[in-house]
CSV table of C-alpha atoms in Angstrom, one decimal:
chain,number,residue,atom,x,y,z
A,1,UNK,CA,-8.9,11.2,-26.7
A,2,UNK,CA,-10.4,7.6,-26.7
A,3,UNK,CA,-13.9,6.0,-26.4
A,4,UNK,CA,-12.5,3.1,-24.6
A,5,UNK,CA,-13.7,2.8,-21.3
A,6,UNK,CA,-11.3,4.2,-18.1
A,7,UNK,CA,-10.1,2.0,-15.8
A,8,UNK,CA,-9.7,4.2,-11.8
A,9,UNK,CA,-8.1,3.1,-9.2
A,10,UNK,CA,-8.3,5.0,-5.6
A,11,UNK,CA,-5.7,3.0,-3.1
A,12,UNK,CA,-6.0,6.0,-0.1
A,13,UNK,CA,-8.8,7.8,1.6
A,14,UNK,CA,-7.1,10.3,3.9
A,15,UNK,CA,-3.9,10.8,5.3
A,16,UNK,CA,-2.7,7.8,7.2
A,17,UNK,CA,-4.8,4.8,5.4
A,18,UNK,CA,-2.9,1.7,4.9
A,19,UNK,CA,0.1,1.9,3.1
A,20,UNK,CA,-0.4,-1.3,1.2
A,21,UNK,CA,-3.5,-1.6,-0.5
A,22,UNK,CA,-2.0,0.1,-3.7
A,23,UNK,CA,-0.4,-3.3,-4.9
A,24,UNK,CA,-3.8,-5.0,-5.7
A,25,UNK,CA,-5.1,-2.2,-7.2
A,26,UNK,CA,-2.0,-1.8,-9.6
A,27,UNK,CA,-2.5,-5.8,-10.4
A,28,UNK,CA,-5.9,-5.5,-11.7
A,29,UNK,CA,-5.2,-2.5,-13.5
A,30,UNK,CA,-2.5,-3.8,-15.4
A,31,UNK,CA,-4.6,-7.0,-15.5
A,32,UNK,CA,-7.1,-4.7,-17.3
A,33,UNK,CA,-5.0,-2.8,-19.8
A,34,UNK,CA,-3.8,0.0,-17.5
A,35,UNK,CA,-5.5,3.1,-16.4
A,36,UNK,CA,-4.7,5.4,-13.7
A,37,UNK,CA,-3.9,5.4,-10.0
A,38,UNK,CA,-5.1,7.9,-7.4
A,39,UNK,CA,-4.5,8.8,-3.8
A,40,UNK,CA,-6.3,11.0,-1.7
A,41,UNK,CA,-4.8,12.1,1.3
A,42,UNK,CA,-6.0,15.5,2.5
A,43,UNK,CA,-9.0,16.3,4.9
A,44,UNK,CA,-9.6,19.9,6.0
A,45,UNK,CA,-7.1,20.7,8.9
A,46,UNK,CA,-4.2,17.9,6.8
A,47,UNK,CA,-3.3,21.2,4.9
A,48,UNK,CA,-2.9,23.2,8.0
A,49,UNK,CA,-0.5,20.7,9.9
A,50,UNK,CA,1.2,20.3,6.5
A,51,UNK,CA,1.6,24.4,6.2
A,52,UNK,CA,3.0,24.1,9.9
A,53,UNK,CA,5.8,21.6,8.8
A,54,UNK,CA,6.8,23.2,5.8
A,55,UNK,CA,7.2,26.0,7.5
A,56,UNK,CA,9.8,24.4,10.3
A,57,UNK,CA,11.6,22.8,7.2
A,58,UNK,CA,11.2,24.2,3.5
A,59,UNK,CA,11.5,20.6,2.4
A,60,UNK,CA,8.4,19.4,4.1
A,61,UNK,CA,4.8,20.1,4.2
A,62,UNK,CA,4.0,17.0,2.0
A,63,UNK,CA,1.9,13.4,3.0
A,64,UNK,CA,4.3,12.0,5.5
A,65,UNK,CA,3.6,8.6,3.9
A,66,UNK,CA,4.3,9.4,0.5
A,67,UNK,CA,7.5,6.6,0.3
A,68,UNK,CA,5.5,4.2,1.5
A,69,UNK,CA,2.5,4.9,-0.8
A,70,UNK,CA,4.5,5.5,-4.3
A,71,UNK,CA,7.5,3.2,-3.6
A,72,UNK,CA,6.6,0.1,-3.8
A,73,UNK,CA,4.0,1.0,-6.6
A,74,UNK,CA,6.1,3.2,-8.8
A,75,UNK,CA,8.0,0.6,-11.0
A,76,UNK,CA,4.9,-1.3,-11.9
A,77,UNK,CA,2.6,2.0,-13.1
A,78,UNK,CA,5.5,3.4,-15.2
A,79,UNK,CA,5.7,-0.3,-16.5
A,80,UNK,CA,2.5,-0.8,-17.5
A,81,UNK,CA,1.5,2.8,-18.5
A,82,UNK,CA,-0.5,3.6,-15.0
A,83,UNK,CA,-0.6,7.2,-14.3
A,84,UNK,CA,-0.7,8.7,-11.3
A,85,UNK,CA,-2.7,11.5,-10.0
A,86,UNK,CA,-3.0,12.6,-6.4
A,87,UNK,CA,-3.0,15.8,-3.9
A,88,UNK,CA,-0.2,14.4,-1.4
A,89,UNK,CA,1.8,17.8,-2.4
A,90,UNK,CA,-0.4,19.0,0.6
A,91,UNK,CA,1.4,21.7,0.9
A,92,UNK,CA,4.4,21.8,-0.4
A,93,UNK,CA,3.6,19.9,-3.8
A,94,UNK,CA,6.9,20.4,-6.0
A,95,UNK,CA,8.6,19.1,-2.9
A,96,UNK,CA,7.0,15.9,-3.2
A,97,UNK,CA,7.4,15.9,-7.0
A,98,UNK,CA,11.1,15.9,-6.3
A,99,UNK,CA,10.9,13.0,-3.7
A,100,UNK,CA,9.5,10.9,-6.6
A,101,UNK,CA,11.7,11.5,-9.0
A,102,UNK,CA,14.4,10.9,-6.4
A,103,UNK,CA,12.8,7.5,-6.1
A,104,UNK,CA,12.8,6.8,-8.9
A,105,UNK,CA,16.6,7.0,-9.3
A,106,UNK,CA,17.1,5.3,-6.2
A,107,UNK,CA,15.3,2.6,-8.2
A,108,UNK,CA,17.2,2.9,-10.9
A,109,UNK,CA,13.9,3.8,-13.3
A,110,UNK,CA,13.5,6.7,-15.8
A,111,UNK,CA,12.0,9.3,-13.8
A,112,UNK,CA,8.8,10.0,-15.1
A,113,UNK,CA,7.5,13.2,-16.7
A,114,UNK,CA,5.9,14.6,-13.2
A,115,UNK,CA,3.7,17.6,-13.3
A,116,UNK,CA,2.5,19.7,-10.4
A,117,UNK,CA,-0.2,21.9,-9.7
A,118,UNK,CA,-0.6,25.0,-8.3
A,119,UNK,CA,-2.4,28.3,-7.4
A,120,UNK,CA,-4.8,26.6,-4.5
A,121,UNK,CA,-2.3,28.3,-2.1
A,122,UNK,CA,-3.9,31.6,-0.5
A,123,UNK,CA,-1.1,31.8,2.2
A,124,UNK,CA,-0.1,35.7,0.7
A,125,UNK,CA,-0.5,39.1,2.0
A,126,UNK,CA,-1.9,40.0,-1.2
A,127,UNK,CA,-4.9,37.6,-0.6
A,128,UNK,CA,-5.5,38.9,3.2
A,129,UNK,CA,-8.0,42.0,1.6
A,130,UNK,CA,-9.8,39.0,-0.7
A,131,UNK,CA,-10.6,37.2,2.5
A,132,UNK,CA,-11.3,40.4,4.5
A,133,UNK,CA,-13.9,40.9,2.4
A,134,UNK,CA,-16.0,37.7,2.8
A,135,UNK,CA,-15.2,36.9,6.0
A,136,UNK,CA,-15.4,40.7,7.5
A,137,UNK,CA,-14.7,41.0,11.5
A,138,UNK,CA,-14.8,37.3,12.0
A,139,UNK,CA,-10.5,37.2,10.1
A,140,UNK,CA,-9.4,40.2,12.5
A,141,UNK,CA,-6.5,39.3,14.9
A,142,UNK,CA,-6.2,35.3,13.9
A,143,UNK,CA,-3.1,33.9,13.6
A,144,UNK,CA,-3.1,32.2,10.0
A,145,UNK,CA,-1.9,29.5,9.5
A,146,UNK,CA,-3.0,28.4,5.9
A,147,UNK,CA,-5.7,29.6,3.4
A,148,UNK,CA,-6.5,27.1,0.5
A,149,UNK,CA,-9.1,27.0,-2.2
A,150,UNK,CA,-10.3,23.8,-3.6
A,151,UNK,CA,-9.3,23.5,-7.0
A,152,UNK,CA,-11.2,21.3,-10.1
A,153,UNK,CA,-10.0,19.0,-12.5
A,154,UNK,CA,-8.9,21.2,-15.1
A,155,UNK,CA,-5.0,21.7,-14.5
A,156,UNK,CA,-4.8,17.9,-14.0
A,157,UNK,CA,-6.4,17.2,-17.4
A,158,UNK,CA,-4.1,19.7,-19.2
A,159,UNK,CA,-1.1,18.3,-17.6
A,160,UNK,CA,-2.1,14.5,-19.1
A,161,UNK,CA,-2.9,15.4,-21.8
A,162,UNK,CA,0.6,17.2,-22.4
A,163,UNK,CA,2.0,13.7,-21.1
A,164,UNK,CA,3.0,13.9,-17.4
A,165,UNK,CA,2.9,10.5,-16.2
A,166,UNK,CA,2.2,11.5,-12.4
A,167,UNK,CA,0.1,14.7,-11.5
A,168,UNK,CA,0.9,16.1,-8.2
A,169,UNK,CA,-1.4,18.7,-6.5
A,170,UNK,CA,-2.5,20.1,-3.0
A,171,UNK,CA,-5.9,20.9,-2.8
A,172,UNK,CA,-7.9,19.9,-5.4
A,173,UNK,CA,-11.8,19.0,-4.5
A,174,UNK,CA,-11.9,14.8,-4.0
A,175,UNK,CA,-13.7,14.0,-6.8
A,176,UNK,CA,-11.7,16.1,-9.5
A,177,UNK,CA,-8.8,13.5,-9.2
A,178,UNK,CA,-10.8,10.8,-10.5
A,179,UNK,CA,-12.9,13.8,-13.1
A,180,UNK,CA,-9.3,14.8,-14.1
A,181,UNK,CA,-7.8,12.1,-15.7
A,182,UNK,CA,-11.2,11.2,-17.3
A,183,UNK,CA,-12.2,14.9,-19.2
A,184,UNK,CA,-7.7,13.6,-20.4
A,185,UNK,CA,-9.1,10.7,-21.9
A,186,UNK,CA,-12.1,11.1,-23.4
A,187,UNK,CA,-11.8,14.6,-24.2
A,188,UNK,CA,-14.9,15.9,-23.0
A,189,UNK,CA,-15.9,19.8,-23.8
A,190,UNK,CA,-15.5,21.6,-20.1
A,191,UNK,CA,-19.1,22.5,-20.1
A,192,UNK,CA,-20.5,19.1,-21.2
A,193,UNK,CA,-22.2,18.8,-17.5
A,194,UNK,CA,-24.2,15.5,-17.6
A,195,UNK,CA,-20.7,14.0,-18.4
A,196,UNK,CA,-18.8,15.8,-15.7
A,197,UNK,CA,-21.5,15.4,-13.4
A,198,UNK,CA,-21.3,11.4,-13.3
A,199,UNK,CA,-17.4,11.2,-13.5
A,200,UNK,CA,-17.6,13.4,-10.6
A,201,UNK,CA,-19.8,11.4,-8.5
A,202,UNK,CA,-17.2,8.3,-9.9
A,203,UNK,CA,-14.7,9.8,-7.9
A,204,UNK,CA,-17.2,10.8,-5.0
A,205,UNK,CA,-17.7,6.7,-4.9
A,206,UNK,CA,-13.6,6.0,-4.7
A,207,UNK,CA,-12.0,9.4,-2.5
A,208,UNK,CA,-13.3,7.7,1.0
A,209,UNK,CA,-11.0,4.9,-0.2
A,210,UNK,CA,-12.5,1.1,1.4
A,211,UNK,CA,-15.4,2.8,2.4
A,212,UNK,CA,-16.9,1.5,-0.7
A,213,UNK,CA,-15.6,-1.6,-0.1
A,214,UNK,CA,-16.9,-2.6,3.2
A,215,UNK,CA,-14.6,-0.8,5.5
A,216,UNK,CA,-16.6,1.7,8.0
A,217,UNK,CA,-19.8,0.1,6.3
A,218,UNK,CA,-19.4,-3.1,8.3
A,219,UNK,CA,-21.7,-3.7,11.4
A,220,UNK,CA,-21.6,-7.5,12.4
A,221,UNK,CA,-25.1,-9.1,12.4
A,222,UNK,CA,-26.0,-6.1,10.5
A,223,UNK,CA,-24.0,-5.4,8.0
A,224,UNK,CA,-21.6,-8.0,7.7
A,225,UNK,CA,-18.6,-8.1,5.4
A,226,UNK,CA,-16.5,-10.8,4.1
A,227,UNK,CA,-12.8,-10.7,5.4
A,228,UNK,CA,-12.9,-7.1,5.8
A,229,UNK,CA,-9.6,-7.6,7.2
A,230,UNK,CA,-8.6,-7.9,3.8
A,231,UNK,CA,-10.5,-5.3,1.9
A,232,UNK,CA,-9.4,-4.1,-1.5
A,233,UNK,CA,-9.5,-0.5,-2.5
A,234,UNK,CA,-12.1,0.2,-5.1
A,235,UNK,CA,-12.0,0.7,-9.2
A,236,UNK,CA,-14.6,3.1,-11.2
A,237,UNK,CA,-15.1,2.1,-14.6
A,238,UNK,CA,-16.0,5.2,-16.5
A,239,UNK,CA,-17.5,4.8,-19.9
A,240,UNK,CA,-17.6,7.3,-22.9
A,241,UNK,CA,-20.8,8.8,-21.6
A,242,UNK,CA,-19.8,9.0,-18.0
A,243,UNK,CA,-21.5,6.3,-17.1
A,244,UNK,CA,-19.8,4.3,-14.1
A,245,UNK,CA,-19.3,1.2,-12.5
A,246,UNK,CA,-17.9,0.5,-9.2
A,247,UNK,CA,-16.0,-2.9,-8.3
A,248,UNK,CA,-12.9,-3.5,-5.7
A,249,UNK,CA,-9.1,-5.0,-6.4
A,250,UNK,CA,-8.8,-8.3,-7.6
A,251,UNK,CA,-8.1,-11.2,-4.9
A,252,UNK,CA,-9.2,-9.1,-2.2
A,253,UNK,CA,-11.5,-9.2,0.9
A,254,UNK,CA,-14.3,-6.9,1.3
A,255,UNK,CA,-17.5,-5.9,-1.1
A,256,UNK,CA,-19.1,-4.0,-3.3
A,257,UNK,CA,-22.9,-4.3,-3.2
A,258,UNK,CA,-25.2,-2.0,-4.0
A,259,UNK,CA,-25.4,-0.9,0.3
A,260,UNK,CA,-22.2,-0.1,0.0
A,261,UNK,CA,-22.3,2.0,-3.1
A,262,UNK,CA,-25.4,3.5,-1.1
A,263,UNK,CA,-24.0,4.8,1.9
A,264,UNK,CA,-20.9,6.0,0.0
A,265,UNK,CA,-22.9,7.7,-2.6
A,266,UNK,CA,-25.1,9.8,0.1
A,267,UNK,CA,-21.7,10.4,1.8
A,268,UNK,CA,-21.4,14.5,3.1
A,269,UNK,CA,-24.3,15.2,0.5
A,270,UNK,CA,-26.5,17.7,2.0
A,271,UNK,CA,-28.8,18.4,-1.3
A,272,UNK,CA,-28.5,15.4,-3.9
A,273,UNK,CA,-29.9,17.6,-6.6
A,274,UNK,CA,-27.1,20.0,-5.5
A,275,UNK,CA,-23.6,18.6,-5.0
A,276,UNK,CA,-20.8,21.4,-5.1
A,277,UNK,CA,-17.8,20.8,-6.4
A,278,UNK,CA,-15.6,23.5,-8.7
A,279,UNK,CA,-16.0,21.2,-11.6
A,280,UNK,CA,-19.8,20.9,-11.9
A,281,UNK,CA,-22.9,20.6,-9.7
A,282,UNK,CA,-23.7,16.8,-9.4
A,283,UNK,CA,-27.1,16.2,-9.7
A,284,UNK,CA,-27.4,12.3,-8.2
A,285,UNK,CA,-31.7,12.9,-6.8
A,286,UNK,CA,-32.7,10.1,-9.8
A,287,UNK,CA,-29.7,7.9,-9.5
A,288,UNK,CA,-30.3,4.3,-9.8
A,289,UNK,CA,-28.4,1.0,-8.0
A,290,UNK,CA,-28.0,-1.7,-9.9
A,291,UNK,CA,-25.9,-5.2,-8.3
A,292,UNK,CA,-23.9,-6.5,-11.3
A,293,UNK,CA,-23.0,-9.7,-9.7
A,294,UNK,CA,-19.1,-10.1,-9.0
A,295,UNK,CA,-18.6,-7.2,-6.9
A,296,UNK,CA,-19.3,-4.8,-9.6
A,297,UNK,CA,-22.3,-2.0,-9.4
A,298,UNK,CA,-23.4,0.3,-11.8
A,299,UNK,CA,-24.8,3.4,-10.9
A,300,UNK,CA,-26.8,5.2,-13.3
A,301,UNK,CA,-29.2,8.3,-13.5
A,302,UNK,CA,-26.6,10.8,-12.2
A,303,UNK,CA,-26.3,14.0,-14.2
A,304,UNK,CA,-24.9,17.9,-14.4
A,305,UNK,CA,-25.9,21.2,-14.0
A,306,UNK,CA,-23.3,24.7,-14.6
A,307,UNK,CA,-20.3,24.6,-12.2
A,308,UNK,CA,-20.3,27.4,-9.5
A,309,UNK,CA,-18.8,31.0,-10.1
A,310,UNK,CA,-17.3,30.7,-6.9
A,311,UNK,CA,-14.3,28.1,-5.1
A,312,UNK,CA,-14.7,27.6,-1.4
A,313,UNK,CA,-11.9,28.2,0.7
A,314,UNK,CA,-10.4,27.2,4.2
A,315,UNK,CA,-8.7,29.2,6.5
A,316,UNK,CA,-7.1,27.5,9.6
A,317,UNK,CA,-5.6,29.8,12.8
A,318,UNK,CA,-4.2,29.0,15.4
A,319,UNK,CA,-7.1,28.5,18.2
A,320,UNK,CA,-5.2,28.4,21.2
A,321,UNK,CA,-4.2,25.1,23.3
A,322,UNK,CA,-6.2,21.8,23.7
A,323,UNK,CA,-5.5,20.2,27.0
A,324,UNK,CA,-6.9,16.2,27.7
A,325,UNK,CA,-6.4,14.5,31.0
A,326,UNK,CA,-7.7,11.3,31.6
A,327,UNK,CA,-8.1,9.1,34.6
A,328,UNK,CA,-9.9,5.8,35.7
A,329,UNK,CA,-12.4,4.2,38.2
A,330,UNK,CA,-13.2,0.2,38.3
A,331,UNK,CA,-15.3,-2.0,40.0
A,332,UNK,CA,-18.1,-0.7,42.7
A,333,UNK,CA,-19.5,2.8,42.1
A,334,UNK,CA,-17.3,3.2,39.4
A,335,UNK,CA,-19.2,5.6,37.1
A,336,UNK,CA,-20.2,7.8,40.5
A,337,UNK,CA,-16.8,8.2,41.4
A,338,UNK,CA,-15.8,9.0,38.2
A,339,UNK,CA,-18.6,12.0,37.8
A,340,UNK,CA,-17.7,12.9,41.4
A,341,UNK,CA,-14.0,13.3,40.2
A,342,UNK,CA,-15.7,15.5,37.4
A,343,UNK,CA,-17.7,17.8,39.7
A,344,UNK,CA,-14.4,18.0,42.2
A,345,UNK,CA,-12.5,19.2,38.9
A,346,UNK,CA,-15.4,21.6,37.7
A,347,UNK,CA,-15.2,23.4,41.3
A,348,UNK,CA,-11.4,23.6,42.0
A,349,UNK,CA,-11.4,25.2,38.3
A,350,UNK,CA,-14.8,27.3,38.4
A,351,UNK,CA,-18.2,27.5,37.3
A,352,UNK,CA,-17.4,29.6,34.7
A,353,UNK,CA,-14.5,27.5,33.5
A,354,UNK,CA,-15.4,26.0,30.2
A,355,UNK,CA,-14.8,22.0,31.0
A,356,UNK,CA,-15.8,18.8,29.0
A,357,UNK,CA,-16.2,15.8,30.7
A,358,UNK,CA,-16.6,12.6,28.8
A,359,UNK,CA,-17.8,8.5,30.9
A,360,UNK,CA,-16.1,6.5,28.8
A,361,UNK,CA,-17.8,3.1,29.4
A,362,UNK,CA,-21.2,5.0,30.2
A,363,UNK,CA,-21.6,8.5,28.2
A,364,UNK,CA,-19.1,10.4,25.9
A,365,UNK,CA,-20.4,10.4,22.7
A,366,UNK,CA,-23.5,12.1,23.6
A,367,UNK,CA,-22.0,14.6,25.8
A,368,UNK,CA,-21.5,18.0,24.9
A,369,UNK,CA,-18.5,20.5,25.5
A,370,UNK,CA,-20.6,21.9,28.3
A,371,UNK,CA,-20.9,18.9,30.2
A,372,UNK,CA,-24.4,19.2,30.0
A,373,UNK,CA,-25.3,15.5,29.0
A,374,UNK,CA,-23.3,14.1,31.8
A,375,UNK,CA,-25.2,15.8,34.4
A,376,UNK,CA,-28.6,15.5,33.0
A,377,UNK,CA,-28.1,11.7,32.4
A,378,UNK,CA,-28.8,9.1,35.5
A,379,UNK,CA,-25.9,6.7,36.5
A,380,UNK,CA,-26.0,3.5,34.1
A,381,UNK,CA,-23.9,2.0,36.9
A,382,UNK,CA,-21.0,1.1,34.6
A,383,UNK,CA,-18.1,-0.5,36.4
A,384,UNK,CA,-15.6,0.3,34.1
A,385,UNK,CA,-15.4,3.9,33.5
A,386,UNK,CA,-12.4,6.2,32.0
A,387,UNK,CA,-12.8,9.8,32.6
A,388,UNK,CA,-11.8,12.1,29.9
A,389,UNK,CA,-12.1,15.9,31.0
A,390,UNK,CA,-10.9,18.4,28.6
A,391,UNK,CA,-10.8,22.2,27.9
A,392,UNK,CA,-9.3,24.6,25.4
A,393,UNK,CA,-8.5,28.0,26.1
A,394,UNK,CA,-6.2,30.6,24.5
A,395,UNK,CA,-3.8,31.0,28.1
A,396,UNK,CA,-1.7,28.0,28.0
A,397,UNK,CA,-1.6,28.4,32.0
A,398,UNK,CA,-4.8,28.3,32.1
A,399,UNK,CA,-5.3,25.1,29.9
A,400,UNK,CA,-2.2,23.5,31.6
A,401,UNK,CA,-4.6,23.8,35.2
A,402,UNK,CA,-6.8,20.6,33.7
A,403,UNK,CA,-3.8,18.6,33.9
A,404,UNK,CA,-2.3,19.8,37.3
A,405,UNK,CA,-6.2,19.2,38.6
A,406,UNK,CA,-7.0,15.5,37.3
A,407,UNK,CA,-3.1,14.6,38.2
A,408,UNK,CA,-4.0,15.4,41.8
A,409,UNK,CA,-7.2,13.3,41.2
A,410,UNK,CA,-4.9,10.4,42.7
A,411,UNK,CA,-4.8,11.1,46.1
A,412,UNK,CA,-7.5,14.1,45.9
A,413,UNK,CA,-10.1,12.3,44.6
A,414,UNK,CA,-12.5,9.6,45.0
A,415,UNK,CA,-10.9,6.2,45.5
A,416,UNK,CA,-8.9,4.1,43.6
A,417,UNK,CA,-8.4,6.4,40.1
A,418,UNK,CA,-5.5,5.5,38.5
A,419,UNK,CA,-4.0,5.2,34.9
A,420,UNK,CA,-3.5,9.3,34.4
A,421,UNK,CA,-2.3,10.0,30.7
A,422,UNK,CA,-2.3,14.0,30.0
A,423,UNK,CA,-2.0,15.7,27.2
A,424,UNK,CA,-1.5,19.6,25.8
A,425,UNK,CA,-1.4,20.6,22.5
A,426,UNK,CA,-1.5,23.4,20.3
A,427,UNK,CA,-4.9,23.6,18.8
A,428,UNK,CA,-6.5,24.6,14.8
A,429,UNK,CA,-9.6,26.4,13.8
A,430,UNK,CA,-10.8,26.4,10.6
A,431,UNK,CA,-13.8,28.4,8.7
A,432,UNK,CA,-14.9,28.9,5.4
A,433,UNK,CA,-16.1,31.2,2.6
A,434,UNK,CA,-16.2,31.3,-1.1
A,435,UNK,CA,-14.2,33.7,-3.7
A,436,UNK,CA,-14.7,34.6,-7.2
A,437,UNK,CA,-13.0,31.9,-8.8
A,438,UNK,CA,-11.5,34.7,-11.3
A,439,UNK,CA,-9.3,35.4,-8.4
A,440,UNK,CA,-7.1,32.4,-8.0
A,441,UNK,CA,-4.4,31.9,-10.5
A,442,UNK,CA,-4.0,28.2,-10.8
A,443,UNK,CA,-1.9,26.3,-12.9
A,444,UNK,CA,0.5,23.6,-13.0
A,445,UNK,CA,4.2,22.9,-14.7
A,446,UNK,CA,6.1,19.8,-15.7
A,447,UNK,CA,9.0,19.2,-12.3
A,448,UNK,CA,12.2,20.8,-14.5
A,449,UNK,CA,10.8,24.2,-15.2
A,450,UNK,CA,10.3,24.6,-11.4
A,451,UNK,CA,13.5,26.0,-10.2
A,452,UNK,CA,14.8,24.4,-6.8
C-alpha cells in the first residue's frame, strides 16, 4: 500500500494499434519513478476470432501482436520495476503467459513472476442452462462460438499485490486494467466507491489508447492536432483519493487538452450518472475539466455508487456467410451507371433477396442494409463512384450468387465498370445478457502452477 501517487501508462487501444508506441511510454515512466504499463487489445467479436484460432491450434487464441507489443518493451519494465497488466490472453491467456516468459529467455532476462487470470470463459456445457435462461428462444440452434463475461479488477489487484510482475487476462472490462493495479497500490477497501469510481473513469480516459491524445479527435480546420503523426499514448496520474490527471508520453506528437479529455470521457456513455462496469458504477454527471498547461488535465468531480449484482456477457455464433463484391464507374454518368449496375444486380437476384448497396464517392454511409437510402436519394452526379453491393445469408450458394452477379457486371452491365475485388467470408453474431455474478468462478494463478 502507498499514498504516493500512480503513475499508468496505456500504449494499445484495440487489437492491431501501432506496435510501437509502448517505447515512449516506458521512457517517461521510468523517467517518473516507474509505475505500470497496460495494453488493451480486445473489442467484442476479438474474443470470438481468438476462440476460433485457439481452437484450430491449442497454442493460439492470444493477440497476434503480442511479440511485437512486449518484446521490445519487456527488458526496460522488468528493469525499472514497470508492471505489466493487460487482457491480450484473449482467449487463450496462459498461452500467452508462456510466450513471455519464452521471451524473456530468448532475451536472456529473469522471467518474471507472470500471473494469469481466469474464469471469464463461458465456453462449457455446463454454462449452456445459465445462458438458456436469460437469453430463452433467442440461444436455440446457434452455433457457439464463444461466451465471455467481463470480469473487474479484483483478480488483477490480488495477483500484484502477491507480486506478479505482469498480469495477463482475457476479458476483463477496459477500465479495470487501469482500476486493478491502482485498488494494488493504494490498498483501497473494495467497496470504497467514490475511489473506485474515479480510477475507473482513469482507465475509461486511457483504454481507447491515442484517442486521448489527438488521434480520431483530429478534424483539420476544426480540430487540429500537432504532428498527430507522431502521437504519444496517454499516462493517468492517479492520486491517493482517486483523483486523476491525464497527460501523453514524453517527446511525442499529439495533445491533451481538455477537448480531448472531453470526447474521450463521454466515449460509449449512455447515462453519465450511470456507467456500468463490474467494479463500480461511475458516476462522472458533475465532472469538471480543468487544462493544466503542458499537456496535462485534471479531471475532477467524478465519483461511485455500489457495483452491479450482475456481469454482462457476450455470446458470438456463427451467423452464416458475408459476401462483398465491389466494382467501379468513372467519368460521365458515373454514379447512374453505378445504381443501374445495382438495380440490374437487385433483379437478376430478386426482390426478396436481402442486398446492400453502398455509392462510394456519393452515398454509403447513410445507406441502409435495405438499400433504402440509395434509392430514395437523387443522383449527386459524382464521377467517381465505387459500388459496394453486399449480402449475408446462411446458404453459402446463395451468398456466393453476389459475386457470380457483380463479376458479370463487366460485360453485363453498364459501360466501362471495372476494378472487381470479391470477397466471402464466414460471418459472427454476437448478443448479450447479464448473469449473477455468483455464477462465474474467476480467479487467477502465478504461470508455474498452471500445468502445460
Amino acid at each position: 500500500m502507498s499514498q504516493s501517487p500512480l503513475l499508468i501508462g496505456c500504449a494499445s487501444g484495440f487489437s492491431g494499434d501501432r506496435s510501437d508506441g509502448a517505447a515512449a511510454v516506458v521512457r517517461t515512466l521510468a523517467a517518473k519513478g516507474g509505475g505500470t504499463l497496460i495494453f488493451e487489445t480486445l473489442a467484442e467479436r476479438t474474443l470470438a476470432l481468438a476462440q476460433l484460432a485457439r481452437n484450430d491450434d491449442p497454442s493460439r487464441g492470444y493477440e497476434p501482436l503480442l511479440d511485437e507489443l512486449v518484446g521490445p518493451i519487456l527488458g526496460d519494465c522488468l528493469r525499472h520495476g514497470i508492471n505489466i497488466v493487460s487482457n491480450f490472453g484473449a482467449a487463450n491467456p496462459p498461452a500467452a503467459a508462456r510466450r513471455i516468459a519464452e521471451l524473456a529467455r530468448e532475451q536472456g532476462l529473469p522471467v518474471p513472476r507472470i500471473a494469469v487470470v481466469y474464469g471469464d470463459a463461458l465456453n462449457g456445457a455446463e454454462h449452456r442452462d445459465l445462458l438458456a435462461q436469460r437469453l430463452g428462444a433467442a440461444l436455440d440452434g446457434l452455433d457457439i462460438v464463444s461466451a465471455t463475461a467481463y470480469l473487474g479488477a479484483t483478480e488483477i489487484a490480488e495477483a500484484l499485490s502477491a507480486g506478479a510482475q505482469i498480469v495477463v487476462a482475457g476479458r476483463v472490462a477496459d477500465p479495470s486494467l487501469t482500476l486493478g493495479p491502482a485498488l494494488a497500490h493504494f490498498g483501497w477497501d473494495p467497496a470504497d466507491w467514490p475511489r473506485l469510481g474515479r480510477a475507473t473513469m482513469a482507465g475509461h480516459m486511457l483504454e481507447c489508447g491515442l484517442q486521448v491524445t489527438g488521434g480520431y479527435f483530429c478534424v483539420p480546420g476544426l480540430k487540429d492536432v500537432p504532428d498527430v503523426h507522431a502521437a504519444g499514448f496517454p499516462i493517468a496520474e492517479i492520486q491517493a483519493d482517486g483523483e486523476f490527471v491525464i497527460g501523453k508520453a514524453d517527446g511525442t506528437g499529439g495533445a491533451v487538452d481538455a477537448r480531448t479529455v472531453k470526447e474521450q470521457l463521454l466515449y460509449e456513455v449512455h447515462d453519465p450518472a450511470r456507467y456500468l462496469t463490474p467494479d463500480v458504477v461511475a458516476d462522472l454527471s458533475q465532472a469538471r475539466v480543468v487544462e493544466l498547461g503542458g499537456n496535462r488535465v485534471a479531471v475532477h468531480g467524478i465519483t461511485g455508487h455500489a457495483r452491479p449484482d450482475e456481469l454482462k456477457v457476450n455470446v458470438c455464433y456463427r451467423g452464416g456467410w458475408l459476401a462483398e463484391a465491389e466494382i467501379s464507374y468513372a467519368g460521365v454518368q458515373a454514379e447512374a451507371r453505378a445504381r443501374l449496375a445495382a438495380d440490374i444486380v437487385q433483379k437478376r437476384l430478386g426482390a426478396d433477396y436481402k442486398l446492400r448497396a453502398d455509392l462510394i464517392g456519393a452515398i454509403s454511409i447513410l445507406g441502409d442494409d435495405a438499400g433504402e437510402m440509395r434509392r430514395a436519394l437523387p443522383d449527386s452526379h459524382a464521377r467517381d463512384v465505387r459500388l459496394r453491393l453486399a449480402t449475408e445469408n446462411a446458404d453459402r450458394a446463395q451468398a456466393e450468387r453476389v459475386l457470380r452477379e457483380v463479376t458479370a457486371l463487366y460485360t453485363c452491365g453498364p459501360a466501362g465498370g471495372g476494378g472487381v475485388r470479391t470477397a466471402l467470408r464466414p460471418r459472427l453474431n454476437m448478443m448479450s445478457c447479464t448473469i449473477p455474478r455468483e455464477a462465474v468462478k474467476s480467479g487467477w494463478n502465478f504461470l508455474e502452477e498452471i500445468a502445460p
